[in-house]
Amino acid sequence: MAKISPMMAVPVVVFAGFIGLAVVGMFREDPESLPSARIGQLAPPVVLTEFVGKTVFDDATLRDGKVKIVNYWASWCAPCRIEHPNLQALQDEGIDIYGINYKDQQGNAASFLNELGDPYTAIGRDEKGRMALDWGVYGVPETYVIDGNGKILLRHAGPLTERVIEKTLRPALAEARGQ
């Protein structure tokens, strides 16, 4: 009688592991979203360079008792251009949006805002992307909902479309306001 080597089970175990990961991924609440370890934690320190001609913000701003949105963006980012009218509409509603210009040239960023409008209550520059690393940014645009104590309640990677605003952003803002 031939002996069966335990090594023959390795491919079956590896295949079963892949199947398990696929099943878990398919049945997540939102398979499109990227996870964030920062949800429920205080926002990392704000270390920004001045955006010439604009008001800059700091840590104290994120902990001033008001609910706000923090938006990472860049002039070279096509999805940022797509989401920009939606940011403008949110700002028109009175929602405070704080912008972080990510790895961008000052002149290009200023031209972007001059062309499309400036929806930001205050803005700063993360020229080297170091602050973005602390926040867990994958790429721009990325948007965070911050409560009045500076705690991150929501992170959305990708452009803020009307659908995302209605199904994800507004409920997070309402929760942050205690509504």
Tab-separated table of N, CA and C in Angstrom:
chain	number	residue	atom	x	y	z
A	1	MET	N	0.836	-1.168	0.000
A	1	MET	CA	0.000	0.000	0.000
A	1	MET	C	0.891	1.244	0.000
A	2	ALA	N	0.579	2.216	-0.860
A	2	ALA	CA	1.394	3.423	-0.989
A	2	ALA	C	1.065	4.387	0.143
A	3	LYS	N	2.118	5.066	0.615
A	3	LYS	CA	1.926	6.068	1.659
A	3	LYS	C	1.576	7.406	1.026
A	4	ILE	N	0.686	8.152	1.704
A	4	ILE	CA	0.311	9.481	1.225
A	4	ILE	C	1.113	10.501	2.028
A	5	SER	N	1.823	11.327	1.308
A	5	SER	CA	2.655	12.346	1.961
A	5	SER	C	1.789	13.492	2.476
A	6	PRO	N	2.073	14.000	3.688
A	6	PRO	CA	1.329	15.157	4.205
A	6	PRO	C	1.508	16.397	3.312
A	7	MET	N	2.560	16.453	2.540
A	7	MET	CA	2.810	17.592	1.647
A	7	MET	C	1.760	17.693	0.542
A	8	MET	N	1.071	16.616	0.274
A	8	MET	CA	0.024	16.644	-0.745
A	8	MET	C	-1.174	17.481	-0.289
A	9	ALA	N	-1.306	17.703	0.995
A	9	ALA	CA	-2.418	18.492	1.530
A	9	ALA	C	-2.166	19.989	1.411
A	10	VAL	N	-0.922	20.410	1.232
A	10	VAL	CA	-0.580	21.837	1.182
A	10	VAL	C	-1.352	22.579	0.094
A	11	PRO	N	-1.387	22.106	-1.149
A	11	PRO	CA	-2.157	22.841	-2.167
A	11	PRO	C	-3.642	22.957	-1.821
A	12	VAL	N	-4.202	21.926	-1.231
A	12	VAL	CA	-5.623	21.958	-0.863
A	12	VAL	C	-5.856	23.005	0.228
A	13	VAL	N	-4.970	23.056	1.222
A	13	VAL	CA	-5.102	24.024	2.316
A	13	VAL	C	-4.942	25.449	1.788
A	14	VAL	N	-3.957	25.683	0.913
A	14	VAL	CA	-3.744	27.016	0.337
A	14	VAL	C	-4.966	27.431	-0.479
A	15	PHE	N	-5.497	26.530	-1.295
A	15	PHE	CA	-6.671	26.835	-2.097
A	15	PHE	C	-7.873	27.159	-1.199
A	16	ALA	N	-8.064	26.388	-0.154
A	16	ALA	CA	-9.175	26.641	0.784
A	16	ALA	C	-9.013	28.001	1.456
A	17	GLY	N	-7.773	28.389	1.755
A	17	GLY	CA	-7.519	29.713	2.342
A	17	GLY	C	-7.921	30.828	1.389
A	18	PHE	N	-7.566	30.701	0.117
A	18	PHE	CA	-7.957	31.705	-0.876
A	18	PHE	C	-9.480	31.792	-1.008
A	19	ILE	N	-10.135	30.657	-1.019
A	19	ILE	CA	-11.594	30.637	-1.106
A	19	ILE	C	-12.195	31.340	0.115
A	20	GLY	N	-11.650	31.063	1.287
A	20	GLY	CA	-12.133	31.715	2.509
A	20	GLY	C	-11.992	33.219	2.449
A	21	LEU	N	-10.843	33.708	1.981
A	21	LEU	CA	-10.640	35.160	1.843
A	21	LEU	C	-11.619	35.767	0.837
A	22	ALA	N	-11.847	35.076	-0.247
A	22	ALA	CA	-12.782	35.585	-1.259
A	22	ALA	C	-14.199	35.681	-0.694
A	23	VAL	N	-14.615	34.679	0.045
A	23	VAL	CA	-15.962	34.689	0.626
A	23	VAL	C	-16.095	35.841	1.626
A	24	VAL	N	-15.103	36.017	2.484
A	24	VAL	CA	-15.136	37.117	3.458
A	24	VAL	C	-15.197	38.457	2.726
A	25	GLY	N	-14.403	38.630	1.684
A	25	GLY	CA	-14.398	39.876	0.917
A	25	GLY	C	-15.716	40.152	0.220
A	26	MET	N	-16.363	39.110	-0.279
A	26	MET	CA	-17.620	39.292	-1.003
A	26	MET	C	-18.768	39.672	-0.079
A	27	PHE	N	-18.709	39.263	1.155
A	27	PHE	CA	-19.827	39.513	2.065
A	27	PHE	C	-19.554	40.620	3.074
A	28	ARG	N	-18.547	41.442	2.814
A	28	ARG	CA	-18.335	42.625	3.652
A	28	ARG	C	-19.502	43.578	3.450
A	29	GLU	N	-19.731	44.456	4.427
A	29	GLU	CA	-20.843	45.404	4.328
A	29	GLU	C	-20.710	46.278	3.085
A	30	ASP	N	-19.513	46.803	2.841
A	30	ASP	CA	-19.277	47.625	1.652
A	30	ASP	C	-17.979	47.151	1.010
A	31	PRO	N	-18.054	46.231	0.057
A	31	PRO	CA	-16.834	45.682	-0.533
A	31	PRO	C	-15.991	46.702	-1.286
A	32	GLU	N	-16.552	47.882	-1.584
A	32	GLU	CA	-15.819	48.921	-2.302
A	32	GLU	C	-14.937	49.751	-1.369
A	33	SER	N	-15.280	49.803	-0.083
A	33	SER	CA	-14.576	50.693	0.835
A	33	SER	C	-13.234	50.123	1.255
A	34	LEU	N	-12.325	51.021	1.563
A	34	LEU	CA	-11.030	50.636	2.095
A	34	LEU	C	-11.083	50.784	3.610
A	35	PRO	N	-10.583	49.797	4.349
A	35	PRO	CA	-10.645	49.893	5.799
A	35	PRO	C	-9.713	50.982	6.323
A	36	SER	N	-10.036	51.495	7.504
A	36	SER	CA	-9.188	52.502	8.131
A	36	SER	C	-9.041	52.194	9.607
A	37	ALA	N	-7.807	52.114	10.062
A	37	ALA	CA	-7.539	51.872	11.476
A	37	ALA	C	-7.768	53.133	12.297
A	38	ARG	N	-7.961	54.264	11.645
A	38	ARG	CA	-8.118	55.548	12.340
A	38	ARG	C	-9.537	55.847	12.801
A	39	ILE	N	-10.522	55.111	12.301
A	39	ILE	CA	-11.908	55.371	12.688
A	39	ILE	C	-12.032	55.209	14.202
A	40	GLY	N	-12.649	56.214	14.842
A	40	GLY	CA	-12.832	56.178	16.282
A	40	GLY	C	-11.661	56.732	17.077
A	41	GLN	N	-10.588	57.088	16.399
A	41	GLN	CA	-9.412	57.651	17.070
A	41	GLN	C	-9.330	59.149	16.804
A	42	LEU	N	-8.552	59.829	17.641
A	42	LEU	CA	-8.306	61.248	17.394
A	42	LEU	C	-7.509	61.403	16.106
A	43	ALA	N	-7.806	62.457	15.387
A	43	ALA	CA	-7.062	62.749	14.158
A	43	ALA	C	-5.589	62.952	14.503
A	44	PRO	N	-4.696	62.437	13.676
A	44	PRO	CA	-3.267	62.657	13.908
A	44	PRO	C	-2.932	64.147	13.872
A	45	PRO	N	-1.751	64.498	14.373
A	45	PRO	CA	-1.355	65.917	14.397
A	45	PRO	C	-1.411	66.567	13.014
A	46	VAL	N	-1.824	67.819	13.017
A	46	VAL	CA	-1.882	68.607	11.786
A	46	VAL	C	-0.559	69.354	11.658
A	47	VAL	N	0.202	69.021	10.621
A	47	VAL	CA	1.477	69.672	10.351
A	47	VAL	C	1.458	70.098	8.887
A	48	LEU	N	1.085	71.348	8.666
A	48	LEU	CA	0.896	71.842	7.307
A	48	LEU	C	1.767	73.049	7.020
A	49	THR	N	2.076	73.215	5.752
A	49	THR	CA	2.739	74.405	5.259
A	49	THR	C	1.656	75.390	4.837
A	50	GLU	N	1.930	76.646	4.973
A	50	GLU	CA	0.952	77.670	4.594
A	50	GLU	C	0.638	77.595	3.106
A	51	PHE	N	-0.627	77.751	2.780
A	51	PHE	CA	-1.089	77.905	1.404
A	51	PHE	C	-1.208	79.416	1.216
A	52	VAL	N	-0.326	79.992	0.440
A	52	VAL	CA	-0.226	81.446	0.320
A	52	VAL	C	-1.588	82.067	-0.004
A	53	GLY	N	-1.960	83.057	0.793
A	53	GLY	CA	-3.195	83.781	0.575
A	53	GLY	C	-4.422	83.140	1.203
A	54	LYS	N	-4.239	82.028	1.900
A	54	LYS	CA	-5.369	81.313	2.512
A	54	LYS	C	-5.126	81.150	4.011
A	55	THR	N	-6.207	80.976	4.750
A	55	THR	CA	-6.120	80.708	6.178
A	55	THR	C	-5.715	79.259	6.372
A	56	VAL	N	-4.708	79.024	7.225
A	56	VAL	CA	-4.258	77.665	7.516
A	56	VAL	C	-4.952	77.199	8.798
A	57	PHE	N	-4.987	75.906	9.030
A	57	PHE	CA	-5.593	75.380	10.256
A	57	PHE	C	-4.610	74.483	10.986
A	58	ASP	N	-4.958	74.142	12.240
A	58	ASP	CA	-4.054	73.346	13.075
A	58	ASP	C	-4.853	72.343	13.907
A	59	ASP	N	-4.174	71.677	14.840
A	59	ASP	CA	-4.819	70.688	15.709
A	59	ASP	C	-5.996	71.277	16.467
A	60	ALA	N	-5.816	72.467	17.002
A	60	ALA	CA	-6.882	73.092	17.802
A	60	ALA	C	-8.154	73.271	16.967
A	61	THR	N	-7.996	73.536	15.688
A	61	THR	CA	-9.157	73.715	14.806
A	61	THR	C	-9.977	72.431	14.739
A	62	LEU	N	-9.298	71.281	14.704
A	62	LEU	CA	-10.007	70.008	14.605
A	62	LEU	C	-10.716	69.642	15.905
A	63	ARG	N	-10.368	70.315	16.989
A	63	ARG	CA	-10.945	70.009	18.299
A	63	ARG	C	-11.718	71.200	18.864
A	64	ASP	N	-12.326	71.996	17.979
A	64	ASP	CA	-12.985	73.237	18.406
A	64	ASP	C	-14.464	73.065	18.758
A	65	GLY	N	-14.944	71.821	18.828
A	65	GLY	CA	-16.332	71.573	19.192
A	65	GLY	C	-17.287	71.484	18.015
A	66	LYS	N	-16.810	71.749	16.806
A	66	LYS	CA	-17.672	71.722	15.617
A	66	LYS	C	-17.355	70.495	14.755
A	67	VAL	N	-18.404	69.950	14.148
A	67	VAL	CA	-18.241	68.853	13.197
A	67	VAL	C	-17.695	69.443	11.907
A	68	LYS	N	-16.783	68.729	11.271
A	68	LYS	CA	-16.170	69.250	10.052
A	68	LYS	C	-15.737	68.120	9.123
A	69	ILE	N	-15.399	68.505	7.922
A	69	ILE	CA	-14.863	67.585	6.923
A	69	ILE	C	-13.430	68.001	6.636
A	70	VAL	N	-12.543	67.011	6.535
A	70	VAL	CA	-11.168	67.247	6.091
A	70	VAL	C	-11.020	66.526	4.759
A	71	ASN	N	-10.557	67.258	3.746
A	71	ASN	CA	-10.483	66.733	2.385
A	71	ASN	C	-9.060	66.865	1.842
A	72	TYR	N	-8.451	65.726	1.492
A	72	TYR	CA	-7.146	65.713	0.822
A	72	TYR	C	-7.402	65.815	-0.676
A	73	TRP	N	-6.678	66.706	-1.358
A	73	TRP	CA	-6.896	66.935	-2.787
A	73	TRP	C	-5.600	67.418	-3.439
A	74	ALA	N	-5.588	67.423	-4.764
A	74	ALA	CA	-4.454	67.947	-5.539
A	74	ALA	C	-4.951	68.402	-6.903
A	75	SER	N	-4.252	69.380	-7.472
A	75	SER	CA	-4.651	69.897	-8.785
A	75	SER	C	-4.424	68.876	-9.893
A	76	TRP	N	-3.476	67.970	-9.715
A	76	TRP	CA	-3.157	66.970	-10.732
A	76	TRP	C	-4.088	65.753	-10.670
A	77	CYS	N	-5.017	65.757	-9.747
A	77	CYS	CA	-5.896	64.618	-9.481
A	77	CYS	C	-7.219	64.793	-10.237
A	78	ALA	N	-7.460	63.957	-11.249
A	78	ALA	CA	-8.701	64.052	-12.032
A	78	ALA	C	-9.954	63.816	-11.190
A	79	PRO	N	-9.992	62.816	-10.299
A	79	PRO	CA	-11.188	62.645	-9.470
A	79	PRO	C	-11.445	63.840	-8.537
A	80	CYS	N	-10.384	64.580	-8.182
A	80	CYS	CA	-10.571	65.774	-7.350
A	80	CYS	C	-11.374	66.826	-8.108
A	81	ARG	N	-11.135	66.910	-9.383
A	81	ARG	CA	-11.868	67.850	-10.234
A	81	ARG	C	-13.341	67.434	-10.309
A	82	ILE	N	-13.593	66.136	-10.364
A	82	ILE	CA	-14.958	65.614	-10.435
A	82	ILE	C	-15.726	65.909	-9.145
A	83	GLU	N	-15.069	65.735	-7.994
A	83	GLU	CA	-15.773	65.928	-6.720
A	83	GLU	C	-15.910	67.394	-6.318
A	84	HIS	N	-15.146	68.271	-6.931
A	84	HIS	CA	-15.085	69.665	-6.503
A	84	HIS	C	-16.450	70.376	-6.462
A	85	PRO	N	-17.312	70.242	-7.461
A	85	PRO	CA	-18.630	70.888	-7.366
A	85	PRO	C	-19.440	70.385	-6.163
A	86	ASN	N	-19.264	69.123	-5.796
A	86	ASN	CA	-19.974	68.582	-4.637
A	86	ASN	C	-19.424	69.172	-3.339
A	87	LEU	N	-18.124	69.399	-3.275
A	87	LEU	CA	-17.547	70.080	-2.107
A	87	LEU	C	-18.093	71.502	-2.013
A	88	GLN	N	-18.179	72.156	-3.157
A	88	GLN	CA	-18.708	73.521	-3.187
A	88	GLN	C	-20.152	73.546	-2.685
A	89	ALA	N	-20.955	72.565	-3.093
A	89	ALA	CA	-22.347	72.492	-2.650
A	89	ALA	C	-22.435	72.260	-1.146
A	90	LEU	N	-21.569	71.411	-0.600
A	90	LEU	CA	-21.545	71.175	0.847
A	90	LEU	C	-21.171	72.454	1.594
A	91	GLN	N	-20.199	73.167	1.054
A	91	GLN	CA	-19.786	74.425	1.676
A	91	GLN	C	-20.923	75.441	1.616
A	92	ASP	N	-21.660	75.472	0.510
A	92	ASP	CA	-22.803	76.378	0.366
A	92	ASP	C	-23.892	76.078	1.396
A	93	GLU	N	-23.956	74.830	1.861
A	93	GLU	CA	-24.911	74.435	2.905
A	93	GLU	C	-24.438	74.851	4.299
A	94	GLY	N	-23.201	75.341	4.384
A	94	GLY	CA	-22.670	75.761	5.679
A	94	GLY	C	-21.809	74.720	6.369
A	95	ILE	N	-21.434	73.676	5.670
A	95	ILE	CA	-20.568	72.642	6.257
A	95	ILE	C	-19.120	73.103	6.142
A	96	ASP	N	-18.413	73.077	7.265
A	96	ASP	CA	-17.004	73.460	7.271
A	96	ASP	C	-16.152	72.367	6.644
A	97	ILE	N	-15.388	72.740	5.627
A	97	ILE	CA	-14.501	71.808	4.938
A	97	ILE	C	-13.091	72.368	5.029
A	98	TYR	N	-12.179	71.537	5.530
A	98	TYR	CA	-10.782	71.931	5.664
A	98	TYR	C	-9.982	71.151	4.632
A	99	GLY	N	-9.261	71.869	3.787
A	99	GLY	CA	-8.547	71.257	2.683
A	99	GLY	C	-7.084	71.034	2.984
A	100	ILE	N	-6.583	69.906	2.518
A	100	ILE	CA	-5.155	69.604	2.596
A	100	ILE	C	-4.685	69.337	1.174
A	101	ASN	N	-3.894	70.256	0.660
A	101	ASN	CA	-3.356	70.137	-0.692
A	101	ASN	C	-2.166	69.186	-0.627
A	102	TYR	N	-2.273	68.073	-1.337
A	102	TYR	CA	-1.348	66.943	-1.217
A	102	TYR	C	-0.331	66.898	-2.358
A	103	LYS	N	0.953	66.978	-2.011
A	103	LYS	CA	2.060	66.820	-2.966
A	103	LYS	C	1.818	67.581	-4.262
A	104	ASP	N	1.588	68.857	-4.137
A	104	ASP	CA	1.195	69.669	-5.282
A	104	ASP	C	2.069	70.919	-5.361
A	105	GLN	N	2.105	71.532	-6.521
A	105	GLN	CA	2.788	72.819	-6.706
A	105	GLN	C	1.822	73.932	-6.310
A	106	GLN	N	2.308	74.884	-5.547
A	106	GLN	CA	1.479	75.992	-5.060
A	106	GLN	C	0.741	76.690	-6.217
A	107	GLY	N	1.429	77.004	-7.277
A	107	GLY	CA	0.818	77.702	-8.405
A	107	GLY	C	-0.280	76.894	-9.066
A	108	ASN	N	-0.048	75.607	-9.258
A	108	ASN	CA	-1.061	74.742	-9.865
A	108	ASN	C	-2.296	74.622	-8.976
A	109	ALA	N	-2.057	74.486	-7.678
A	109	ALA	CA	-3.161	74.366	-6.731
A	109	ALA	C	-3.984	75.657	-6.689
A	110	ALA	N	-3.294	76.800	-6.691
A	110	ALA	CA	-3.997	78.089	-6.673
A	110	ALA	C	-4.823	78.268	-7.955
A	111	SER	N	-4.278	77.869	-9.099
A	111	SER	CA	-5.016	77.955	-10.366
A	111	SER	C	-6.260	77.065	-10.337
A	112	PHE	N	-6.122	75.882	-9.768
A	112	PHE	CA	-7.241	74.949	-9.629
A	112	PHE	C	-8.377	75.605	-8.851
A	113	LEU	N	-8.045	76.221	-7.706
A	113	LEU	CA	-9.064	76.879	-6.879
A	113	LEU	C	-9.633	78.125	-7.563
A	114	ASN	N	-8.787	78.860	-8.275
A	114	ASN	CA	-9.275	80.048	-8.992
A	114	ASN	C	-10.266	79.653	-10.084
A	115	GLU	N	-9.993	78.538	-10.747
A	115	GLU	CA	-10.857	78.077	-11.833
A	115	GLU	C	-12.172	77.491	-11.319
A	116	LEU	N	-12.106	76.643	-10.286
A	116	LEU	CA	-13.273	75.886	-9.839
A	116	LEU	C	-13.957	76.439	-8.597
A	117	GLY	N	-13.311	77.374	-7.915
A	117	GLY	CA	-13.858	77.907	-6.667
A	117	GLY	C	-13.152	77.298	-5.471
A	118	ASP	N	-13.273	77.963	-4.340
A	118	ASP	CA	-12.602	77.520	-3.120
A	118	ASP	C	-13.648	77.143	-2.070
A	119	PRO	N	-13.898	75.838	-1.887
A	119	PRO	CA	-14.906	75.408	-0.917
A	119	PRO	C	-14.382	75.286	0.512
A	120	TYR	N	-13.110	75.638	0.721
A	120	TYR	CA	-12.466	75.358	1.996
A	120	TYR	C	-12.553	76.511	2.989
A	121	THR	N	-12.901	76.166	4.233
A	121	THR	CA	-12.924	77.120	5.335
A	121	THR	C	-11.497	77.561	5.630
A	122	ALA	N	-10.587	76.615	5.595
A	122	ALA	CA	-9.152	76.868	5.757
A	122	ALA	C	-8.426	75.777	4.981
A	123	ILE	N	-7.166	76.042	4.673
A	123	ILE	CA	-6.424	75.114	3.819
A	123	ILE	C	-4.941	75.183	4.152
A	124	GLY	N	-4.287	74.048	4.002
A	124	GLY	CA	-2.838	73.986	4.170
A	124	GLY	C	-2.260	73.022	3.156
A	125	ARG	N	-0.932	72.979	3.108
A	125	ARG	CA	-0.258	72.130	2.127
A	125	ARG	C	0.533	71.032	2.822
A	126	ASP	N	0.419	69.823	2.310
A	126	ASP	CA	1.219	68.682	2.745
A	126	ASP	C	2.136	68.356	1.573
A	127	GLU	N	3.182	69.157	1.446
A	127	GLU	CA	4.040	69.105	0.256
A	127	GLU	C	4.728	67.762	0.046
A	128	LYS	N	5.142	67.116	1.126
A	128	LYS	CA	5.874	65.851	0.992
A	128	LYS	C	5.017	64.635	1.293
A	129	GLY	N	3.794	64.854	1.723
A	129	GLY	CA	2.889	63.746	1.998
A	129	GLY	C	3.101	63.077	3.340
A	130	ARG	N	3.872	63.685	4.222
A	130	ARG	CA	4.149	63.055	5.525
A	130	ARG	C	2.915	63.016	6.414
A	131	MET	N	2.146	64.102	6.429
A	131	MET	CA	0.923	64.116	7.232
A	131	MET	C	-0.067	63.081	6.699
A	132	ALA	N	-0.141	62.954	5.394
A	132	ALA	CA	-1.044	61.978	4.773
A	132	ALA	C	-0.704	60.560	5.218
A	133	LEU	N	0.578	60.253	5.365
A	133	LEU	CA	0.972	58.928	5.842
A	133	LEU	C	0.429	58.673	7.237
A	134	ASP	N	0.517	59.682	8.118
A	134	ASP	CA	0.010	59.544	9.480
A	134	ASP	C	-1.497	59.334	9.491
A	135	TRP	N	-2.194	59.937	8.545
A	135	TRP	CA	-3.654	59.822	8.471
A	135	TRP	C	-4.085	58.522	7.777
A	136	GLY	N	-3.151	57.836	7.123
A	136	GLY	CA	-3.494	56.602	6.416
A	136	GLY	C	-4.062	56.828	5.035
A	137	VAL	N	-3.693	57.938	4.411
A	137	VAL	CA	-4.203	58.266	3.080
A	137	VAL	C	-3.586	57.325	2.048
A	138	TYR	N	-4.445	56.727	1.223
A	138	TYR	CA	-3.999	55.864	0.127
A	138	TYR	C	-3.691	56.685	-1.116
A	139	GLY	N	-4.461	57.727	-1.338
A	139	GLY	CA	-4.319	58.583	-2.503
A	139	GLY	C	-5.423	59.624	-2.467
A	140	VAL	N	-5.347	60.582	-3.344
A	140	VAL	CA	-6.351	61.640	-3.342
A	140	VAL	C	-7.401	61.365	-4.414
A	141	PRO	N	-8.614	61.821	-4.202
A	141	PRO	CA	-9.111	62.505	-3.015
A	141	PRO	C	-9.470	61.518	-1.908
A	142	GLU	N	-9.325	61.980	-0.681
A	142	GLU	CA	-9.798	61.254	0.492
A	142	GLU	C	-10.441	62.261	1.420
A	143	THR	N	-11.522	61.836	2.047
A	143	THR	CA	-12.307	62.738	2.877
A	143	THR	C	-12.583	62.090	4.227
A	144	TYR	N	-12.493	62.897	5.263
A	144	TYR	CA	-12.728	62.449	6.635
A	144	TYR	C	-13.802	63.310	7.273
A	145	VAL	N	-14.674	62.686	8.071
A	145	VAL	CA	-15.607	63.423	8.920
A	145	VAL	C	-15.006	63.395	10.319
A	146	ILE	N	-14.865	64.593	10.898
A	146	ILE	CA	-14.246	64.755	12.210
A	146	ILE	C	-15.287	65.340	13.164
A	147	ASP	N	-15.432	64.729	14.350
A	147	ASP	CA	-16.380	65.289	15.314
A	147	ASP	C	-15.752	66.477	16.035
A	148	GLY	N	-16.508	67.114	16.917
A	148	GLY	CA	-16.045	68.319	17.592
A	148	GLY	C	-14.859	68.122	18.509
A	149	ASN	N	-14.579	66.866	18.883
A	149	ASN	CA	-13.433	66.570	19.744
A	149	ASN	C	-12.192	66.179	18.948
A	150	GLY	N	-12.316	66.156	17.634
A	150	GLY	CA	-11.175	65.795	16.795
A	150	GLY	C	-11.098	64.316	16.480
A	151	LYS	N	-12.178	63.561	16.754
A	151	LYS	CA	-12.191	62.127	16.494
A	151	LYS	C	-12.658	61.860	15.063
A	152	ILE	N	-11.991	60.939	14.392
A	152	ILE	CA	-12.363	60.544	13.027
A	152	ILE	C	-13.554	59.594	13.089
A	153	LEU	N	-14.648	59.998	12.435
A	153	LEU	CA	-15.859	59.178	12.402
A	153	LEU	C	-16.017	58.426	11.091
A	154	LEU	N	-15.459	58.984	10.020
A	154	LEU	CA	-15.615	58.379	8.700
A	154	LEU	C	-14.416	58.718	7.841
A	155	ARG	N	-14.024	57.758	7.030
A	155	ARG	CA	-13.001	57.988	6.013
A	155	ARG	C	-13.564	57.464	4.702
A	156	HIS	N	-13.520	58.312	3.689
A	156	HIS	CA	-13.955	57.887	2.364
A	156	HIS	C	-12.812	58.106	1.382
A	157	ALA	N	-12.367	57.023	0.750
A	157	ALA	CA	-11.338	57.108	-0.278
A	157	ALA	C	-12.032	57.200	-1.629
A	158	GLY	N	-11.659	58.218	-2.395
A	158	GLY	CA	-12.268	58.418	-3.705
A	158	GLY	C	-13.077	59.690	-3.722
A	159	PRO	N	-13.597	60.040	-4.883
A	159	PRO	CA	-14.342	61.299	-4.999
A	159	PRO	C	-15.686	61.231	-4.278
A	160	LEU	N	-16.095	62.380	-3.754
A	160	LEU	CA	-17.415	62.504	-3.136
A	160	LEU	C	-18.437	62.732	-4.246
A	161	THR	N	-19.126	61.689	-4.608
A	161	THR	CA	-20.204	61.803	-5.595
A	161	THR	C	-21.497	62.111	-4.842
A	162	GLU	N	-22.546	62.449	-5.572
A	162	GLU	CA	-23.834	62.713	-4.921
A	162	GLU	C	-24.309	61.480	-4.164
A	163	ARG	N	-24.091	60.313	-4.734
A	163	ARG	CA	-24.502	59.063	-4.071
A	163	ARG	C	-23.739	58.863	-2.767
A	164	VAL	N	-22.434	59.065	-2.784
A	164	VAL	CA	-21.619	58.903	-1.576
A	164	VAL	C	-22.045	59.921	-0.516
A	165	ILE	N	-22.322	61.139	-0.947
A	165	ILE	CA	-22.738	62.171	0.006
A	165	ILE	C	-24.037	61.762	0.688
A	166	GLU	N	-25.015	61.288	-0.077
A	166	GLU	CA	-26.317	60.938	0.502
A	166	GLU	C	-26.273	59.663	1.339
A	167	LYS	N	-25.558	58.640	0.872
A	167	LYS	CA	-25.588	57.344	1.548
A	167	LYS	C	-24.532	57.193	2.641
A	168	THR	N	-23.465	57.956	2.581
A	168	THR	CA	-22.363	57.766	3.517
A	168	THR	C	-22.042	59.020	4.324
A	169	LEU	N	-21.829	60.129	3.620
A	169	LEU	CA	-21.357	61.350	4.287
A	169	LEU	C	-22.424	61.978	5.175
A	170	ARG	N	-23.618	62.179	4.644
A	170	ARG	CA	-24.684	62.827	5.442
A	170	ARG	C	-25.030	62.034	6.709
A	171	PRO	N	-25.162	60.690	6.636
A	171	PRO	CA	-25.422	59.958	7.879
A	171	PRO	C	-24.295	60.129	8.921
A	172	ALA	N	-23.056	60.173	8.455
A	172	ALA	CA	-21.932	60.377	9.384
A	172	ALA	C	-21.973	61.761	10.002
A	173	LEU	N	-22.304	62.767	9.198
A	173	LEU	CA	-22.417	64.137	9.723
A	173	LEU	C	-23.564	64.218	10.732
A	174	ALA	N	-24.686	63.587	10.434
A	174	ALA	CA	-25.829	63.603	11.351
A	174	ALA	C	-25.473	62.910	12.662
A	175	GLU	N	-24.774	61.781	12.564
A	175	GLU	CA	-24.353	61.067	13.772
A	175	GLU	C	-23.411	61.932	14.603
A	176	ALA	N	-22.496	62.604	13.942
A	176	ALA	CA	-21.541	63.465	14.644
A	176	ALA	C	-22.233	64.607	15.364
A	177	ARG	N	-23.326	65.075	14.786
A	177	ARG	CA	-24.083	66.175	15.398
A	177	ARG	C	-25.079	65.678	16.435
A	178	GLY	N	-25.194	64.363	16.568
A	178	GLY	CA	-26.124	63.793	17.527
A	178	GLY	C	-27.561	63.843	17.076
A	179	GLN	N	-27.792	63.833	15.776
A	179	GLN	CA	-29.153	63.912	15.226
A	179	GLN	C	-29.728	62.541	14.977
